[in-house]
Every structure is written in structure tokens, then in C-alpha cells.
Short mmCIF file of C-alpha atoms and ligand atoms in Angstrom, two decimals:
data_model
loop_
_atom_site.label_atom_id
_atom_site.label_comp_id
_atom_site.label_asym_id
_atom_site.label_seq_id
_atom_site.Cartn_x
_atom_site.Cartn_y
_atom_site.Cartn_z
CA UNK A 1 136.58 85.88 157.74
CA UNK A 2 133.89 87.49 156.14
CA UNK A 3 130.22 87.78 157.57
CA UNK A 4 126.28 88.29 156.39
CA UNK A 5 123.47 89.62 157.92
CA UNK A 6 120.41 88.48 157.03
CA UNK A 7 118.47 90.99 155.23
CA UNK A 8 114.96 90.18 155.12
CA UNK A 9 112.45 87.11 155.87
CA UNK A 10 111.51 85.77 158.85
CA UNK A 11 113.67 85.09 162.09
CA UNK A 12 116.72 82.57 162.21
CA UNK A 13 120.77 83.64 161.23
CA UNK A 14 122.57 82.82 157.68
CA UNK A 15 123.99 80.29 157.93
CA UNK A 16 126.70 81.13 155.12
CA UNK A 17 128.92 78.56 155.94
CA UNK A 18 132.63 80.36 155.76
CA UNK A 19 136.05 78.71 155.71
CA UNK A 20 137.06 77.72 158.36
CA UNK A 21 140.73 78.09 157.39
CA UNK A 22 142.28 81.56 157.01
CA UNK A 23 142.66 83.34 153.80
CA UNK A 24 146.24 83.42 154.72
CA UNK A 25 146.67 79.49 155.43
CA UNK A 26 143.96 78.74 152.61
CA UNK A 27 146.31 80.54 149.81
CA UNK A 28 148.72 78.27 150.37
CA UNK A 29 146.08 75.03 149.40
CA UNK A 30 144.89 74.52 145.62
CA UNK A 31 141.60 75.57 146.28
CA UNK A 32 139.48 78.31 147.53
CA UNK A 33 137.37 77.00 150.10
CA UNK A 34 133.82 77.03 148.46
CA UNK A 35 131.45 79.09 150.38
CA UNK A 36 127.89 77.63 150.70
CA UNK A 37 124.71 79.27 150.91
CA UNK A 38 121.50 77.81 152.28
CA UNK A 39 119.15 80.33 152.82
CA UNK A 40 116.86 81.82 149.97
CA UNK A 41 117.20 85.41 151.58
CA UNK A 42 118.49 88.11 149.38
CA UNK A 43 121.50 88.68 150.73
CA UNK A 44 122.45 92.53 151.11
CA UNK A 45 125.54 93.98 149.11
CA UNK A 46 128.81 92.30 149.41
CA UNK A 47 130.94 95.45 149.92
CA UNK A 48 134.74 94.53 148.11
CA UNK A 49 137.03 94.01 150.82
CA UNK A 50 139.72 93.84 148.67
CA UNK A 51 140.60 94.26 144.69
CA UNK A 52 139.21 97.45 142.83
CA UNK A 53 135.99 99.08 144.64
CA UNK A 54 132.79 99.22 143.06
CA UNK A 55 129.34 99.39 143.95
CA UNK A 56 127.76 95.98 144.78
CA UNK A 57 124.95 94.91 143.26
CA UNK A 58 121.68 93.21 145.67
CA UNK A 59 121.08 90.06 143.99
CA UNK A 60 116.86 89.09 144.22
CA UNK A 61 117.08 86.29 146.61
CA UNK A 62 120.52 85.62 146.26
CA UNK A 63 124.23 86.52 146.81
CA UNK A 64 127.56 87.38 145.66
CA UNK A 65 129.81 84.80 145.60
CA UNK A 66 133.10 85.87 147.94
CA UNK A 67 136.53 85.40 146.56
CA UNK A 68 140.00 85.73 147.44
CA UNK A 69 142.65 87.56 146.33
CA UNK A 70 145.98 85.20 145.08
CA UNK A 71 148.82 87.21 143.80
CA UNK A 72 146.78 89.46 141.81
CA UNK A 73 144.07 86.99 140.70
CA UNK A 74 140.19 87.13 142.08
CA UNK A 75 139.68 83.41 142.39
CA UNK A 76 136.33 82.35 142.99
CA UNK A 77 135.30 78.33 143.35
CA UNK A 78 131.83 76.98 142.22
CA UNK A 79 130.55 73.78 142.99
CA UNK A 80 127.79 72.13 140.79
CA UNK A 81 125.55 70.29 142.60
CA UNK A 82 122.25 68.88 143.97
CA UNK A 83 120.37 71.80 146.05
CA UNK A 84 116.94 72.06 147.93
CA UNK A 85 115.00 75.52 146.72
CA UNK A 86 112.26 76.91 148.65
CA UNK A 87 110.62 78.73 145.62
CA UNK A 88 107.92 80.16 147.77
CA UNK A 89 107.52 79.54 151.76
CA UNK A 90 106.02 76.34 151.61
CA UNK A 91 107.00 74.63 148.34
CA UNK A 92 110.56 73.18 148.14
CA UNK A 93 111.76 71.99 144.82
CA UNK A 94 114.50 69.62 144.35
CA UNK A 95 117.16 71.40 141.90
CA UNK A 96 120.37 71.41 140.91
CA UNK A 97 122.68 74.60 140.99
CA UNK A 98 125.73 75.90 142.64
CA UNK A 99 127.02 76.00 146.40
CA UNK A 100 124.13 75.65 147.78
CA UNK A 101 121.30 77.51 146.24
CA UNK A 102 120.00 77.93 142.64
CA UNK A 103 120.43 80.21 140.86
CA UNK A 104 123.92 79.95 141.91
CA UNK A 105 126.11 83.08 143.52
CA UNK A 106 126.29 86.73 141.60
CA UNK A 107 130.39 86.67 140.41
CA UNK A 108 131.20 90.54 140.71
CA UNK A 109 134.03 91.59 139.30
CA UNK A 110 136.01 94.85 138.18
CA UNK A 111 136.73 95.14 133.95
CA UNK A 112 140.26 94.28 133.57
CA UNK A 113 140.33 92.21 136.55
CA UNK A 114 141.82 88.75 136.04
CA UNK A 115 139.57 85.80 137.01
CA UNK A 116 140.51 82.34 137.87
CA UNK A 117 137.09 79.85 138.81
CA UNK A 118 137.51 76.64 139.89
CA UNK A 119 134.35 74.85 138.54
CA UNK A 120 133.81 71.83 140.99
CA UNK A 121 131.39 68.72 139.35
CA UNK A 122 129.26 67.20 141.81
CA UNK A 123 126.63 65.98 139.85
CA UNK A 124 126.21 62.18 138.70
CA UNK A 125 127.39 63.40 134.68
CA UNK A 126 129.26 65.69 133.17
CA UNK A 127 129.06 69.66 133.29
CA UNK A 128 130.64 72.66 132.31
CA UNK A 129 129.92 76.44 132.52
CA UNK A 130 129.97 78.46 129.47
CA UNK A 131 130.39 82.54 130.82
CA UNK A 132 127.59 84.02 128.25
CA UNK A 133 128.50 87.32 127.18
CA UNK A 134 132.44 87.47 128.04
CA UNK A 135 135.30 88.13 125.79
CA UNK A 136 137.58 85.63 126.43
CA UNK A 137 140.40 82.89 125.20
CA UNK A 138 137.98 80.44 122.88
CA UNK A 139 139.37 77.33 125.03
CA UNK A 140 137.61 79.05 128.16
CA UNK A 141 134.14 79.46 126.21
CA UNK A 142 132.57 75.97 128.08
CA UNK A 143 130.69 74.43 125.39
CA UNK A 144 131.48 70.49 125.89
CA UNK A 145 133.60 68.86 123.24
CA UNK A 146 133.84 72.27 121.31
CA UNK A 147 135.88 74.64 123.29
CA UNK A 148 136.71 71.49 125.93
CA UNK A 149 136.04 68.10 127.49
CA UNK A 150 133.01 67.90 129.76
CA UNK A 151 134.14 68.25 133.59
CA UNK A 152 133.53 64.49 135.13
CA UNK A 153 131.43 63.53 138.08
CA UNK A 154 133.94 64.69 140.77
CA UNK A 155 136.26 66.34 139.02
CA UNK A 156 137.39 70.49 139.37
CA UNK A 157 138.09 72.26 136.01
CA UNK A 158 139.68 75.91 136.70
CA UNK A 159 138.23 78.78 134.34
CA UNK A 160 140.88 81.79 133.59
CA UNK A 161 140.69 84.77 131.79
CA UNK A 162 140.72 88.90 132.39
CA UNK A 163 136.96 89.92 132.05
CA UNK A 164 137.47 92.87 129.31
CA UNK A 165 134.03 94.45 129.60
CA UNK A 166 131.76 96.17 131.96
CA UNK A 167 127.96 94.80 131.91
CA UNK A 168 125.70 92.54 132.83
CA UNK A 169 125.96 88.80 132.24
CA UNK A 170 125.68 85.25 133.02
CA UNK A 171 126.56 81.97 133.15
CA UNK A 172 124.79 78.66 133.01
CA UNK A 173 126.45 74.80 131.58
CA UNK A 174 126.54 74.50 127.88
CA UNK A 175 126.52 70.17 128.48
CA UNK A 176 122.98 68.65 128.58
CA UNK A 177 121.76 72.08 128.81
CA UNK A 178 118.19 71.07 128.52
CA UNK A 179 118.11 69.02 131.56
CA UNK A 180 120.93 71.10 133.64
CA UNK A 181 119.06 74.27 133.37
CA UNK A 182 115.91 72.69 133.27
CA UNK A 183 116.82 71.94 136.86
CA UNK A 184 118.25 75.40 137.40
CA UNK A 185 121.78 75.64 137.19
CA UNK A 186 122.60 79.31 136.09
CA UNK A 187 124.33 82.31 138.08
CA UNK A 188 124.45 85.73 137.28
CA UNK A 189 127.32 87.90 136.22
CA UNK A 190 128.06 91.23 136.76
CA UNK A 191 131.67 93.59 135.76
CA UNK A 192 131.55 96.52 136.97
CA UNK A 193 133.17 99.40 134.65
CA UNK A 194 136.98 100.20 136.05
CA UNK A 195 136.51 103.83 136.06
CA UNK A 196 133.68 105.95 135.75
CA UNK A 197 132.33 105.32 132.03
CA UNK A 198 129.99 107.81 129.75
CA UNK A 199 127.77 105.54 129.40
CA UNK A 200 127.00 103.70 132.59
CA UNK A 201 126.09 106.14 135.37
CA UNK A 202 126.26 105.82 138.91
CA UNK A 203 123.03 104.31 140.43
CA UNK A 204 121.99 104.31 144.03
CA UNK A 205 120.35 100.47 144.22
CA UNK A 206 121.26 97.88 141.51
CA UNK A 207 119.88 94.47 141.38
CA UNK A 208 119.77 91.42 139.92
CA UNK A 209 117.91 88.37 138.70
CA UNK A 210 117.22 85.66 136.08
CA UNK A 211 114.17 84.55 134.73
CA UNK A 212 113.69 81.19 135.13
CA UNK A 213 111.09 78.33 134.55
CA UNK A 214 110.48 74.91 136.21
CA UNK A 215 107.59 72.10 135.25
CA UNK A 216 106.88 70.73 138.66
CA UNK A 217 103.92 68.66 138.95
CA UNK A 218 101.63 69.46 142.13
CA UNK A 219 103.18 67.30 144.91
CA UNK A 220 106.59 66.58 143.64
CA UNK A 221 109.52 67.79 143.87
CA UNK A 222 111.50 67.46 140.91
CA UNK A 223 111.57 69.15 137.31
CA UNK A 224 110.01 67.48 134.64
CA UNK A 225 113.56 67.59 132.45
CA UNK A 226 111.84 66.53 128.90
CA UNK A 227 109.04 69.39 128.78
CA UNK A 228 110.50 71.81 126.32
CA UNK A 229 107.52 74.51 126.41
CA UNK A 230 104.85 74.09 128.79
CA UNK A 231 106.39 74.56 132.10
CA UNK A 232 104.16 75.32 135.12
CA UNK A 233 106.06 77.79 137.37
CA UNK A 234 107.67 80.93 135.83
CA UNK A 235 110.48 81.91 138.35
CA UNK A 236 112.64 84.84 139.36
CA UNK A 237 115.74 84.10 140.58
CA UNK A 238 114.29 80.21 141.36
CA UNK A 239 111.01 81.95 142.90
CA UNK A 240 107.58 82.65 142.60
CA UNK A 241 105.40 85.09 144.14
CA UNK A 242 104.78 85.31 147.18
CA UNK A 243 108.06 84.38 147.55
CA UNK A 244 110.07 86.73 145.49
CA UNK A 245 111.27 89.84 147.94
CA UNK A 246 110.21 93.62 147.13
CA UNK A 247 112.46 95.79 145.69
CA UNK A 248 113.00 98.33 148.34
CA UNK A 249 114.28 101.97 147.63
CA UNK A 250 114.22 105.16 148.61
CA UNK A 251 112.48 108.00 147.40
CA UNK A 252 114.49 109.94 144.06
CA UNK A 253 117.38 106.71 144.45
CA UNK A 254 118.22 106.20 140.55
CA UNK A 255 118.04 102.30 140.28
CA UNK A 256 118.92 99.63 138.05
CA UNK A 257 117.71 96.75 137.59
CA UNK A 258 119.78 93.76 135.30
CA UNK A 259 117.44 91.11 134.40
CA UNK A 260 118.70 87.88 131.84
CA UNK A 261 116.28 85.09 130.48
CA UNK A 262 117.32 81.41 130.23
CA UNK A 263 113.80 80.34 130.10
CA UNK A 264 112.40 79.17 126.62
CA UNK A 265 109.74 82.28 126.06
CA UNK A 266 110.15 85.70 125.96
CA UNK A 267 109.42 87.33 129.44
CA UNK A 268 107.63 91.17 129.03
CA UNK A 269 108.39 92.83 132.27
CA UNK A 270 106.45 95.66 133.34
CA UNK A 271 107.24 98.17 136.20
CA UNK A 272 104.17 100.10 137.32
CA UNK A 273 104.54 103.64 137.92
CA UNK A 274 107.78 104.77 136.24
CA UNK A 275 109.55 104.83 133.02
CA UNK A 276 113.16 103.53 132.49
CA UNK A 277 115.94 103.41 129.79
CA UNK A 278 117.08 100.38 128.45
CA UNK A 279 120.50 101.36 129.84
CA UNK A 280 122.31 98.28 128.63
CA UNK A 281 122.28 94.35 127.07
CA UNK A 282 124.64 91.45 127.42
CA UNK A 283 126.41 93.31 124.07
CA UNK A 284 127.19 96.40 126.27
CA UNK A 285 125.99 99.83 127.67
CA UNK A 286 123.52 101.10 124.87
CA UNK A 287 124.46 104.19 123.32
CA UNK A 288 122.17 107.27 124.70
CA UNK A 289 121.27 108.39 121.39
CA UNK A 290 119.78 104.52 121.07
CA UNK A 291 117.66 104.53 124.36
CA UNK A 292 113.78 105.58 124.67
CA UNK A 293 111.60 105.86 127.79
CA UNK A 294 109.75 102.47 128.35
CA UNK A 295 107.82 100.86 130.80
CA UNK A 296 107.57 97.36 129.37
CA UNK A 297 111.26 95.54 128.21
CA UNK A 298 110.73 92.32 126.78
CA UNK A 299 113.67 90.06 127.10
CA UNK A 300 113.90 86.95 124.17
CA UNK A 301 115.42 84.10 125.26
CA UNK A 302 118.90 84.43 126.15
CA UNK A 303 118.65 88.29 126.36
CA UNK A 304 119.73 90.38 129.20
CA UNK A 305 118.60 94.04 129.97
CA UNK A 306 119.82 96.27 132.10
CA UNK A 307 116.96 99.25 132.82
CA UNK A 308 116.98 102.90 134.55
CA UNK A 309 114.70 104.86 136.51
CA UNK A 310 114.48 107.58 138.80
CA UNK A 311 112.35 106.32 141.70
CA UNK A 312 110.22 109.51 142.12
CA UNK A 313 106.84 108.05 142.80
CA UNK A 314 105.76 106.54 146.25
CA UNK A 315 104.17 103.61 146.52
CA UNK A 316 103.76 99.91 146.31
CA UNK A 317 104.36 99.63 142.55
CA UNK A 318 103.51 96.04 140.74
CA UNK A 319 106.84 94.94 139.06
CA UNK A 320 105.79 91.79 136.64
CA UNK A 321 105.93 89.75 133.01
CA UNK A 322 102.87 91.18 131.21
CA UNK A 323 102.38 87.48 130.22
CA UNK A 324 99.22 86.67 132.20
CA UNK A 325 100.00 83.42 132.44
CA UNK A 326 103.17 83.83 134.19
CA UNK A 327 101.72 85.43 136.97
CA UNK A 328 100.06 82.38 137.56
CA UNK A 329 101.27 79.30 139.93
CA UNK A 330 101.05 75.78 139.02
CA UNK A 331 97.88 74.51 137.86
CA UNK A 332 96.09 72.22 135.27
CA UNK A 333 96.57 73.46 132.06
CA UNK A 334 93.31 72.11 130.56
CA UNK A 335 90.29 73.64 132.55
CA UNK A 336 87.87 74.82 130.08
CA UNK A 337 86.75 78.62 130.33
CA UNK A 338 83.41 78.29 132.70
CA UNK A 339 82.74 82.24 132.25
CA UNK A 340 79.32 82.64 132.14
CA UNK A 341 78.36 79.55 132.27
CA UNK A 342 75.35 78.52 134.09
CA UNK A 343 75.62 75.71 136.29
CA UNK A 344 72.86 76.22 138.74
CA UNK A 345 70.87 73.37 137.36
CA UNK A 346 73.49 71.01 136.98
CA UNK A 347 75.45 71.90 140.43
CA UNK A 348 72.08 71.39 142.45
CA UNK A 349 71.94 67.45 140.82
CA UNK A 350 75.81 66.51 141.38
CA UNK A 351 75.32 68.04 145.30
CA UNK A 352 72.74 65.39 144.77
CA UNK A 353 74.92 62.91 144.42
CA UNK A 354 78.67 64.39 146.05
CA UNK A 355 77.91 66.52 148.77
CA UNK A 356 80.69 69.44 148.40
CA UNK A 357 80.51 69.41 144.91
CA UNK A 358 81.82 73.06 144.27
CA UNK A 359 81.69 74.98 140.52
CA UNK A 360 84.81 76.52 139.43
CA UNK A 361 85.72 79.36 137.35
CA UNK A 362 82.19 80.91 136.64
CA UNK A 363 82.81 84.43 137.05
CA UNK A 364 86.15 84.30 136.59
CA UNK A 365 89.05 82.96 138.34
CA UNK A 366 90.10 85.18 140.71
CA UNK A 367 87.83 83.10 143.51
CA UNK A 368 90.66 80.55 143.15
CA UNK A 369 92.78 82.84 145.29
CA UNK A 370 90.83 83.12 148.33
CA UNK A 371 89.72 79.35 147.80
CA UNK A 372 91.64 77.32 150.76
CA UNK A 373 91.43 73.99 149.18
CA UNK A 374 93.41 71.37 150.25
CA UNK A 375 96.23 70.91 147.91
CA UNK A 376 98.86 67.90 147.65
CA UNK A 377 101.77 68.22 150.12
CA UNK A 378 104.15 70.78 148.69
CA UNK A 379 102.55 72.59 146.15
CA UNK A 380 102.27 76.17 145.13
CA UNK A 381 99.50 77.64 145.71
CA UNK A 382 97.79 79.04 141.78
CA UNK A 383 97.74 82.57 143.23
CA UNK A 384 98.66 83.35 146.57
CA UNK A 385 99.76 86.97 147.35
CA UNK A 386 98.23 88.84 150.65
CA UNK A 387 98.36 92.49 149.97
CA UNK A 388 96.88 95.25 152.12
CA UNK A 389 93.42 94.98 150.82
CA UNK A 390 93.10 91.79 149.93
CA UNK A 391 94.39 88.69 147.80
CA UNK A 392 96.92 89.33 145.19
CA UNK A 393 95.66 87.73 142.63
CA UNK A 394 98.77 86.90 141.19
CA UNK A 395 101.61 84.04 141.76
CA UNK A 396 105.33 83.48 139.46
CA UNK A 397 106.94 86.67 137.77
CA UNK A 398 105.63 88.82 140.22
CA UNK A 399 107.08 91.83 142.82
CA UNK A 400 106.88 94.54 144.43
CA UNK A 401 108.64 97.61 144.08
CA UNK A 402 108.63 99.76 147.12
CA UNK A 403 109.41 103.27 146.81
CA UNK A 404 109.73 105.41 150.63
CA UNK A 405 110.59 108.79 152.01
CA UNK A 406 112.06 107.31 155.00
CA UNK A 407 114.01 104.16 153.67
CA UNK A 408 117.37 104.97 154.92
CA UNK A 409 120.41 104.90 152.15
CA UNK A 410 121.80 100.93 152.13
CA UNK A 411 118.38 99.80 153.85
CA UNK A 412 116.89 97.10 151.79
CA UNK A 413 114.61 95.52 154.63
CA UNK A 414 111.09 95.60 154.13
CA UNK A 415 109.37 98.69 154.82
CA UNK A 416 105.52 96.85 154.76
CA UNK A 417 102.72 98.11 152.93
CA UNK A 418 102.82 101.93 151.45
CA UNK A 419 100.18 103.65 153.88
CA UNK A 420 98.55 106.01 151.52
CA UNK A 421 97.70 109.35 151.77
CA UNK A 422 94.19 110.25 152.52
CA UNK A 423 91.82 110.49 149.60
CA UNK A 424 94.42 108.81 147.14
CA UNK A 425 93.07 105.27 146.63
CA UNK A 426 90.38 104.16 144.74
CA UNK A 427 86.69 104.19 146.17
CA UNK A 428 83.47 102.65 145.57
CA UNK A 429 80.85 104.43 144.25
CA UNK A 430 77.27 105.29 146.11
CA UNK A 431 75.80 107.79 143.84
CA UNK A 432 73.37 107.32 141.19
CA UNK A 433 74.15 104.97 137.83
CA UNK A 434 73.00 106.50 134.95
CA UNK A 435 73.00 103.66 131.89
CA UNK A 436 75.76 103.84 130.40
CA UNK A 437 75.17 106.03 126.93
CA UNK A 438 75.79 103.65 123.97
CA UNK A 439 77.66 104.77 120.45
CA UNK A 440 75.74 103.75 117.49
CA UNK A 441 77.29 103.55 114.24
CA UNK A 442 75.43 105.18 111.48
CA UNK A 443 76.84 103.67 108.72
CA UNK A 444 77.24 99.68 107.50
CA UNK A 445 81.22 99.45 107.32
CA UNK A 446 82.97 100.45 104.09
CA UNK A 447 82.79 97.30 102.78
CA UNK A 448 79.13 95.86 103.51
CA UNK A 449 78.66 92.00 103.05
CA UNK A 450 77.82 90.47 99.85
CA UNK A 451 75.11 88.30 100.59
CA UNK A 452 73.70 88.08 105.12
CA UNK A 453 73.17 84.97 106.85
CA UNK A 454 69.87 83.45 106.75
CA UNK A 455 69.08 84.16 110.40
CA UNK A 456 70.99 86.69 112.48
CA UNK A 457 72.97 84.66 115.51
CA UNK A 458 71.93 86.01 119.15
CA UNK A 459 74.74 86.07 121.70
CA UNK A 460 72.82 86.34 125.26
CA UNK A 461 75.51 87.99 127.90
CA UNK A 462 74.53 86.25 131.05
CA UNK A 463 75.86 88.81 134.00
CA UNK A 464 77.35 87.32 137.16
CA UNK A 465 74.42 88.21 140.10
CA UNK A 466 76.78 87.95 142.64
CA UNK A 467 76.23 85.33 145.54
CA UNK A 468 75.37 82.19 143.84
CA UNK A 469 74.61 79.57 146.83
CA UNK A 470 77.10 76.95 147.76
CA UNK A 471 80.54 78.79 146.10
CU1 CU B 501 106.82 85.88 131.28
#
């Protein structure tokens, strides 16, 4: 019978729901009992009880899928189905996935292991899972009237085949892939290298996560399946900041972290702080003469990378897509810029007319953040985070990494803000401002213009005063 702890969030038990049946008794039945999950927790590292050992991999808030053990076979059992995701505390989307949750489970298994997954269908059509990145038999590949027929509403298919090498993968359907992983059905994949390999070293964290993207209207529940580009939430793992967990280490831990993209954009992430190697891709460890400190990997669609560091930096270190607009919740997409804009004639004759008439966006819109306006039912808010000095202004592809001295080894709960040392954060100045000393170009350009316009253009820069009445 196995167990889970719940690892961080708020108060209440897992409620993994577990055979009831014995491994024993259940090995003598068709099927391994699926094991559900329906908490959006991550879930800490399911140790191997039996098969090879590795070293477990933390899944961003998700799991590893259990398995058993059947004369020499890991056999794991999906089930594709409808599932209710709480992308961020307060905003529930209606998706589909697998056993419970979507993403579905992290399969961990051991190169050379043989695999047997029974695929379970129940979803109104048909589905299939293709295993992206695996060598295997071409019948077992899961595209849907290539390789085989689609599995049928109801229906179990069983996947087989002996997963030849180490990395970092995933899987997702390949039938009516726009609308199944539209509505998030994907899973991560991870083999872990048989013996210890030259070019995959021994980390002391490694985790997990997909990039994913949803168009959710503000209100509802469910993806829009037709939009093909301009989605509205940019996920991790089926969440959005604030409700993507830190990643917590300690102090000089080497960590990985595997990341894969089946959204339709490229995702730049960004890790504040530190520089990694791009240790590995879904085509294998990458050879060391091949890898160069970064501290931006952008991942194409349908990429995977696997990245390196040594955490040697405390702190509270911004992990993110450098895509500013996927640090960004839901919201309209067609608010015209208002920078600098002066509405302080026009505002005072609409109060005129509607009372709490309010101006948006003039300096900026970080005031959006703070703003507490009331929203439909169940939407996210645009930008949301509460840090330790204020809002975050940011919301989607956004975490936390959390580097501490006194994070024990295997402790991934949440250590709370980094309390910094004295004289180490940034201060306002109270001293005299000198203006600023401008450079002036002596010459005209090494090409200078043929003939000048008639008049010259004026550009006026209107700077924000600060405390505008009524916003
Ligand atoms: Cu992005």
C-alpha cells in the first residue's frame, strides 16, 4: 500500500486514492488499479519501492505515477479523462487529463526497464498517447490510424515496449491533438540512466514541468478548443502564478530542472541569479564539449531541456518566460496603451456622468495589481503575486526559486520569504539629485538626410506627477 504526504499548500490530507486491493491479489486481475490524484500539491519524490533504484524526480505540482511490478514488467495504468484544475487558488478550470489531475502523473522509469501502460479512454471520442521522444516498436508510436486505431470511448489499449534511453520526455495524444491538449492532456516522462553515465551527473533536486497554455475566457471554465495562437493563460504544469510552488533547495544542492513545451510559442525561461548548462534535450544528454553557461533557455515548441546549476546564491530568485506577456494573467487583449495620456479633463466630465468612473493604464500597468476590482466568478486575477514588499507584479510562467542555508536535504516545504541580510537590498535615495548630465552628439550621422522635413515634429514627454485624484 503505498502512501503520500502532502508536501506543501495549505492544511487538509492527499487524498491519493490507493487500491484498495493488494498488489498481491491485484496481480492476479488484468489491470493495475489506477491510482487517482486530486490535489494540485506537488507531491514530494516517489522513492522506488521496487525495480532498479534511482533518484526521483519532484514533479511542479504534480506526481509520479505508482506502478507495480508483474513478472518483471513495470506496469503503469492511465486513465484519460475529464478533470477539475485549480490553476491558481481561486480559479478552477474544467480540463481534461489523466487520473485525476492535468498534466497527468510523471512515468519514472529505469533505461532498459520494460514498460507495459494500460491507456484507459474515458473521454466522449477517441484518444491515444503517442510517448514523444522514446525508441520504440513503430506499432507503439500512438499516432491514430498511422501506427494504430484510435482507443474508443471506454475502451483500454495496453502500451509495451523496453524504454532504451535515459532523458527527459513526454507524452501527450497524437488524435485531435488540437482540442485534447488544448484541454491539457499531457504527462511528463522521465528514464533515469541504469548506471551511472558520463554524461548525466548526479544532482541533489530534480524537477519537472511542462509548459502549457489555456484560452479561458474570464468567468468560464472551459478552454476555448479552436484558438490556435492567442491563448490567455500561459501555464506551468496546468498553473499560473501565484499558484505555481517555489522551487525549494538548499544552499550548494546541484539541481536540475527538465522543462518540455506543448504550447504553440516558444517559452524563454529565465532563472535569476545563476547560470546553468543545457545538460540535455528530448534527443539525449548533450555532449560537454556542446554545452555553454546560460541563463535564458528558450524551448520551441515541442522541445524539452534539461538545465544545471549549482545553487550557490541565497535568495528568493525570479524563475520565469522572458516573454512579458506570459507573465501576465487573463485579460483583454485589446486595451490601447494609455501611457502618458492625459485624462484629467476628460475623467472629471465622465465622473460627471458615472460616478466611479476610474482611468486605467496611465502610468503604466502595474496599478492593475493592487487594483481589487470585482472580477467575474472564477477568474484569474491579471497579476496577483504577494511578495515580501509588495505586489508581484507578475501572474502565468512565473516562480520562485528558493535557495537556503538551513533547508534540510529531501525538504521541499516552503521555507517563506529569504530574510536578507542587513544592508543588502535596494534603498531609496534622500540625497541630493543632480540633473542627470546629457551626451550630445557632435556630429550629424554618417549618412545625413538628403533633403529635412519642412517643420521639425515636437514629441512633448508628459511625466507621471504622482497622485492624480480619484485612481
Ligand atoms: Cu513564454
Amino acid at each position: 500500500m503505498l502512501s503520500r504526504r502532502k508536501l506543501l499548500g495549505g492544511a487538509g490530507a492527499v487524498t491519493t486514492a490507493v487500491a484498495a486491493a493488494s498488489v498481491g491479489r491485484a496481480a492476479l486481475a488484468a489491470l493495475p488499479e489506477p491510482v487517482l490524484q486530486t490535489q494540485p500539491d506537488t507531491m514530494p519524490p516517489l522513492l522506488p519501492a521496487t525495480g532498479r533504484p534511482y533518484n526521483p524526480v519532484v514533479t511542479l505540482n504534480g506526481w509520479t505515477l505508482p506502478w507495480r511490478m508483474n513478472q518483471g514488467v513495470k506496469e503503469f495504468h492511465l486513465v484519460a479523462e475529464p478533470v477539475v484544475r485549480e490553476m491558481a487558488p481561486g480559479f478552477k478550470a474544467h480540463l481534461w487529463g489523466y487520473n485525476g489531475q492535468s498534466p497527468g502523473p510523471t512515468i519514472e522509469v529505469v533505461e532498459g526497464d520494460r514498460v507495459r501502460i494500460f491507456v484507459t479512454n474515458k473521454l466522449g471520442e477517441l484518444t491515444s498517447i503517442h510517448w514523444h521522444g522514446q525508441r520504440l516498436p513503430n506499432g507503439m508510436d500512438g499516432v491514430t490510424g498511422l501506427n494504430q486505431p484510435g482507443i474508443p470511448p471506454g475502451k483500454t489499449f495496453v502500451y509495451e515496449f523496453v524504454a532504451r534511453r535515459p532523458g527527459t520526455f513526454m507524452y501527450h495524444p497524437h488524435a485531435d491533438e488540437m482540442v485534447q491538449m488544448a484541454m491539457g492532456m499531457m504527462g511528463f516522462w522521465v528514464t533515469h540512466p541504469r548506471v551511472k553515465h558520463p554524461l548525466i551527473d548526479e544532482v541533489d533536486r530534480d524537477f519537472c514541468f511542462l509548459l502549457n497554455a489555456y484560452d479561458i475566457d474570464p468567468g468560464s471554465y472551459t478552454p476555448k478548443i479552436m484558438t490556435m495562437l492567442d491563448f490567455n493563460l500561459w501555464s506551468w504544469n496546468s498553473r499560473i502564478f501565484p499558484g505555481i510552488d517555489p522551487l525549494v533547495v538548499r544552499h550548494m544542492d546541484k539541481v536540475r530542472i527538465r522543462i518540455g513545451n506543448l504550447t504553440m510559442t516558444n517559452h524563454p525561461i529565465h532563472l535569476h541569479g545563476h547560470e546553468f548548462l543545457i545538460t540535455g534535450t528530448d534527443g539525449g544528454p548533450t555532449p560537454k564539449s556542446a554545452r555553454q553557461y546560460e541563463i535564458t533557455a528558450d524551448i520551441a515548441v515541442g522541445q524539452m531541456r534539461q538545465i544545471d546549476f549549482l545553487a550557490d546564491e541565497e535568495g528568493d530568485w525570479a524563475f520565469h518566460c522572458h516573454k512579458s506577456h506570459h507573465t501576465m494573467n487573463a485579460m483583454g487583449h485589446d486595451v490601447p496603451t494609455m501611457i502618458g495620456v492625459d485624462h484629467r479633463g476628460v475623467a472629471r466630465q465622465i465622473t460627471r456622468l458615472i460616478p466611479d468612473y476610474m482611468v486605467m493604464g496611465e502610468r503604466g500597468m502595474k496599478d492593475m495589481t493592487e487594483m481589487e476590482m470585482p472580477l467575474p466568478d472564477n477568474t484569474a486575477p491579471m497579476m496577483a503575486g504577494q511578495g515580501p514588499f509588495g505586489a508581484v507584479g507578475m501572474g502565468g510562467m512565473f516562480s520562485v526559486v528558493k535557495v537556503r542555508k538551513e533547508q534540510k536535504p529531501g525538504d521541499y516545504s516552503d521555507p517563506g520569504w529569504f530574510k536578507h541580510p542587513p544592508g543588502t537590498v535596494a534603498y531609496e535615495w534622500t540625497g541630493a539629485l543632480p540633473d542627470p548630465a546629457r551626451f550630445r552628439a557632435e556630429g550629424a550621422g554618417a549618412m545625413p538626410r538628403q533633403a529635412r522635413p519642412a517643420a521639425p515634429t515636437e514629441v512633448r514627454v508628459r511625466k507621471p506627477s504622482g497622485g492624480h485624484a480619484g485612481h
